Coordinates of C-alpha atoms and ligand atoms in Angstrom, one line a residue:
X1 CA 208.0 107.7 106.0
X2 CA 205.8 108.7 103.4
X3 CA 207.8 109.5 100.3
X4 CA 206.3 112.3 98.1
X5 CA 205.5 110.3 94.9
X6 CA 205.6 113.6 92.8
X7 CA 209.2 114.1 93.6
X8 CA 209.8 110.4 92.4
X9 CA 207.9 111.1 89.3
X10 CA 209.8 114.1 88.4
X11 CA 213.1 112.4 88.9
X12 CA 211.9 109.5 86.6
X13 CA 210.5 112.3 84.0
X14 CA 207.1 110.6 84.4
X15 CA 204.4 113.1 83.8
X16 CA 202.3 114.3 86.9
X17 CA 198.6 115.0 86.4
X18 CA 197.1 117.3 89.0
X19 CA 193.4 117.5 89.9
X20 CA 192.1 120.9 91.2
X21 CA 189.3 121.4 93.7
X22 CA 187.4 124.8 94.2
X23 CA 184.1 123.2 95.7
X24 CA 184.3 122.9 99.2
X25 CA 183.5 119.5 99.8
X26 CA 185.2 116.2 101.2
X27 CA 183.0 114.2 99.2
X28 CA 183.9 115.9 96.0
X29 CA 187.5 115.6 97.1
X30 CA 187.2 111.8 97.7
X31 CA 185.6 111.2 94.3
X32 CA 188.4 113.3 92.5
X33 CA 191.1 111.6 94.4
X34 CA 189.9 108.2 93.3
X35 CA 189.9 109.2 89.5
X36 CA 193.6 108.4 88.6
X37 CA 195.1 112.1 89.4
X38 CA 198.8 111.7 90.5
X39 CA 197.8 114.6 92.9
X40 CA 194.9 116.8 93.9
X41 CA 195.1 120.4 94.8
X42 CA 192.7 122.1 97.3
X43 CA 192.4 125.8 96.2
X44 CA 192.5 128.3 99.0
X45 CA 193.2 131.1 96.5
X46 CA 189.9 131.2 94.1
X47 CA 188.1 128.2 95.4
X48 CA 185.2 128.6 97.7
X49 CA 187.2 126.8 100.5
X50 CA 187.9 127.7 103.9
X51 CA 190.3 126.3 106.3
X52 CA 187.7 124.0 108.1
X53 CA 186.4 122.5 104.6
X54 CA 190.2 122.3 103.4
X55 CA 191.1 120.0 106.6
X56 CA 188.2 117.5 105.7
X57 CA 189.3 117.6 102.1
X58 CA 192.8 116.7 102.9
X59 CA 191.5 114.0 105.2
X60 CA 189.5 112.6 102.3
X61 CA 192.0 112.8 99.7
X62 CA 194.5 111.0 102.2
X63 CA 192.2 107.9 101.8
X64 CA 192.8 108.0 98.1
X65 CA 195.8 107.1 96.0
X66 CA 196.4 110.9 94.9
X67 CA 198.9 113.1 96.9
X68 CA 197.1 116.0 98.7
X69 CA 198.4 119.6 98.0
X70 CA 197.0 122.9 98.4
X71 CA 197.3 126.2 96.7
X72 CA 197.3 129.1 99.2
X73 CA 195.5 132.5 99.1
X74 CA 199.0 134.2 99.1
X75 CA 202.5 134.0 100.2
X76 CA 201.3 133.9 103.9
X77 CA 203.4 131.9 106.1
X78 CA 200.5 131.0 108.6
X79 CA 198.3 129.8 105.9
X80 CA 201.2 127.6 104.5
X81 CA 202.0 126.4 108.0
X82 CA 198.6 125.4 109.1
X83 CA 198.0 123.5 105.6
X84 CA 201.1 121.6 105.9
X85 CA 200.1 120.9 109.6
X86 CA 196.9 119.6 108.3
X87 CA 198.6 117.2 105.9
X88 CA 199.1 119.0 102.6
X89 CA 202.2 117.2 100.9
X90 CA 203.0 120.3 98.9
X91 CA 202.2 123.9 98.5
X92 CA 201.4 126.0 95.3
X93 CA 202.1 129.7 96.0
X94 CA 200.3 132.0 93.7
X95 CA 201.9 135.5 92.5
X96 CA 205.6 134.9 93.3
X97 CA 207.4 137.6 91.3
X98 CA 210.9 138.2 93.2
X99 CA 213.4 135.8 94.6
X100 CA 212.8 137.3 97.7
X101 CA 209.3 136.2 97.6
X102 CA 210.2 132.7 96.6
X103 CA 212.6 132.6 99.4
X104 CA 210.1 133.5 101.7
X105 CA 207.6 130.9 100.3
X106 CA 210.3 127.9 100.7
X107 CA 211.3 129.1 104.1
X108 CA 207.5 128.8 105.4
X109 CA 207.4 125.2 104.0
X110 CA 210.9 123.9 105.7
X111 CA 211.6 123.5 109.3
X112 CA 214.9 125.1 110.7
X113 CA 217.6 125.2 109.8
X114 CA 216.5 125.4 106.2
X115 CA 213.4 127.6 106.8
X116 CA 211.2 129.1 109.6
X117 CA 208.2 126.7 109.8
X118 CA 206.9 126.4 113.3
X119 CA 206.7 122.9 114.9
X120 CA 203.0 121.4 115.4
X121 CA 202.6 118.8 112.7
X122 CA 199.2 117.7 114.0
X123 CA 197.6 115.6 111.1
X124 CA 200.7 115.4 109.2
X125 CA 201.9 113.0 111.7
X126 CA 198.9 110.9 111.1
X127 CA 199.2 111.0 107.4
X128 CA 202.9 110.9 107.2
X129 CA 204.0 108.9 110.5
X130 CA 205.9 109.8 113.6
X131 CA 209.1 110.6 111.7
X132 CA 207.4 113.2 109.6
X133 CA 209.4 115.9 111.3
X134 CA 212.6 114.3 110.2
X135 CA 212.0 114.1 106.6
X136 CA 209.3 116.8 105.7
X137 CA 211.8 119.0 104.6
X138 CA 212.9 116.9 101.9
X139 CA 209.3 115.5 100.9
X140 CA 207.3 118.7 100.9
X141 CA 206.6 119.9 97.3
X142 CA 207.1 123.8 96.8
X143 CA 205.8 125.2 93.4
X144 CA 205.8 128.9 92.9
X145 CA 203.3 130.3 90.3
X146 CA 204.7 132.5 87.7
X147 CA 201.8 134.8 86.8
X148 CA 203.1 138.3 86.6
X149 CA 205.4 140.1 84.3
X150 CA 207.9 140.7 87.3
X151 CA 207.8 137.1 88.1
X152 CA 208.7 136.4 84.2
X153 CA 211.6 138.7 84.4
X154 CA 212.9 137.5 87.7
X155 CA 212.5 133.7 86.5
X156 CA 216.0 132.6 86.8
X157 CA 216.5 134.2 90.2
X158 CA 213.3 132.4 91.4
X159 CA 214.2 129.2 90.0
X160 CA 217.7 129.4 91.7
X161 CA 216.0 129.4 95.0
X162 CA 217.3 126.6 97.1
X163 CA 214.5 124.2 98.1
X164 CA 212.1 125.5 95.5
X165 CA 210.9 122.3 93.4
X166 CA 209.7 124.2 90.4
X167 CA 206.9 126.6 89.0
X168 CA 203.5 126.5 88.0
X169 CA 202.3 129.1 85.2
X170 CA 198.9 130.6 86.1
X171 CA 197.9 131.3 82.4
X172 CA 195.0 133.4 83.1
X173 CA 197.0 135.9 85.3
X174 CA 199.9 135.7 83.2
X175 CA 198.2 136.5 79.8
X176 CA 196.0 139.3 81.6
X177 CA 199.2 140.9 82.7
X178 CA 200.9 140.5 79.4
X179 CA 198.1 140.8 76.9
X180 CA 195.4 142.4 78.8
X181 CA 193.1 139.7 78.6
X182 CA 192.9 136.3 80.7
X183 CA 193.1 133.2 78.8
X184 CA 194.2 130.0 79.8
X185 CA 195.2 128.8 76.4
X186 CA 196.1 132.3 75.0
X187 CA 197.6 132.1 71.6
X188 CA 199.0 135.8 71.9
X189 CA 202.6 135.8 70.7
X190 CA 203.8 137.3 74.0
X191 CA 202.1 134.5 75.9
X192 CA 203.5 131.7 73.6
X193 CA 207.1 133.2 74.2
X194 CA 206.5 133.4 77.9
X195 CA 205.6 129.8 78.2
X196 CA 208.5 128.9 76.0
X197 CA 210.8 131.0 78.2
X198 CA 209.5 129.1 81.5
X199 CA 209.9 125.7 79.8
X200 CA 213.5 126.6 78.9
X201 CA 214.4 128.1 82.2
X202 CA 213.0 125.1 84.1
X203 CA 215.1 122.5 81.6
X204 CA 218.1 124.6 82.7
X205 CA 217.5 124.5 86.2
X206 CA 216.3 120.8 86.6
X207 CA 213.0 122.1 88.1
X208 CA 209.5 121.2 87.5
X209 CA 207.5 123.1 84.9
X210 CA 203.9 123.0 85.8
X211 CA 200.8 124.8 84.2
X212 CA 197.1 125.2 84.7
X213 CA 195.0 123.8 81.4
X214 CA 191.3 124.2 80.6
X215 CA 191.0 120.4 79.4
X216 CA 192.5 117.1 79.2
X217 CA 193.4 117.7 75.4
X218 CA 195.0 120.9 76.4
X219 CA 197.0 119.2 79.2
X220 CA 198.2 116.4 76.9
X221 CA 199.6 119.1 74.5
X222 CA 201.3 120.8 77.1
X223 CA 203.0 117.6 78.3
X224 CA 204.0 117.1 74.7
X225 CA 205.4 120.5 74.6
X226 CA 207.6 119.7 77.8
X227 CA 205.8 120.5 80.8
X228 CA 205.9 117.8 83.8
X229 CA 202.9 119.0 85.8
X230 CA 199.6 119.6 84.3
X231 CA 196.1 120.5 85.7
X232 CA 193.3 119.6 83.3
X233 CA 190.8 122.1 84.6
X234 CA 189.1 122.1 87.9
X235 CA 186.1 120.6 89.5
X236 CA 183.9 123.7 88.6
X237 CA 185.0 123.8 85.0
X238 CA 184.5 119.8 84.8
X239 CA 181.0 119.8 86.5
X240 CA 179.7 123.0 84.4
X241 CA 180.8 121.3 81.2
X242 CA 179.4 118.0 82.0
X243 CA 175.9 119.8 83.1
X244 CA 175.9 121.8 79.8
X245 CA 176.7 118.7 77.7
X246 CA 174.0 116.8 79.3
X247 CA 171.4 119.3 78.9
X248 CA 172.4 119.9 75.3
X249 CA 172.5 116.2 74.5
X250 CA 169.0 115.9 76.3
X251 CA 167.6 118.6 74.0
X252 CA 169.4 117.2 70.9
X253 CA 171.5 120.4 70.6
X254 CA 175.2 120.6 70.2
X255 CA 177.1 121.3 73.4
X256 CA 177.9 124.8 73.7
X257 CA 181.7 125.9 73.3
X258 CA 183.5 126.7 76.5
X259 CA 184.8 130.2 77.3
X260 CA 188.4 131.2 76.8
X261 CA 189.1 130.9 80.3
X262 CA 187.6 127.4 80.7
X263 CA 184.6 128.2 83.0
Ligands
LIG1 C1 195.7 131.3 86.4 O1 195.4 131.0 85.4 O2 196.0 132.5 86.8 C2 195.6 130.5 87.6 O3 196.0 131.0 88.8 C3 195.2 129.0 87.5 O4 194.5 128.6 88.6
LIG2 MG1 196.1 133.0 88.8

């Protein structure tokens, strides 16, 4: 049995730092997995990653200390099933706006009787061991993304979903819907209130509060604020930033400031 270290970390109130991969490369995944992240997410929503690449990335991650996760493109039971079969130890599902959607998401991650995941654990058996089917329902992490006005309105009902481990704020989408402009570190009063609302609701329901951030500094501030699960930018943002900095330093210039969405 392979315990999900992220669930244990949450029980012990240890912060979880999550890497985020949008570049379809097993080599990038392997490098990222060795940098000290608690977990690394393969992004099938906005990343350039197809299923074949995701499998090689999950394979690469499973040779590192990081727990492999995937963000799916949508609340699609078939994609969720295939990524779990491929060895993802948790799923982040975007755009969850109602309790019914949260229930559908969690069901797709759980074998009967708790859910309706079809049986065929394939690579999950190689990563988790032969007894995977008997413990997968307890160990697979489920995080619903809160990034719509409706999701915020239904937050308590979403968090009450049995088997849901927590929520993950998509700050670009949430600020887009609340304020009309996408910004991962928005200081708009409505966005600040929304973030506090999510934190308070997670405390009340004893569930994980996660959020995407644009940098390590921003992630540190979110942990201080009370989040348990932070993503300090993705591989594209980090590569772009490192490149800009190298060029600017080479030319003796000051590195350009990053945009509001972090890219
Ligand atoms: C958002 O900020 O909306 C996200 O989905 C982060 O990846
Ligand atoms: Mg989003």
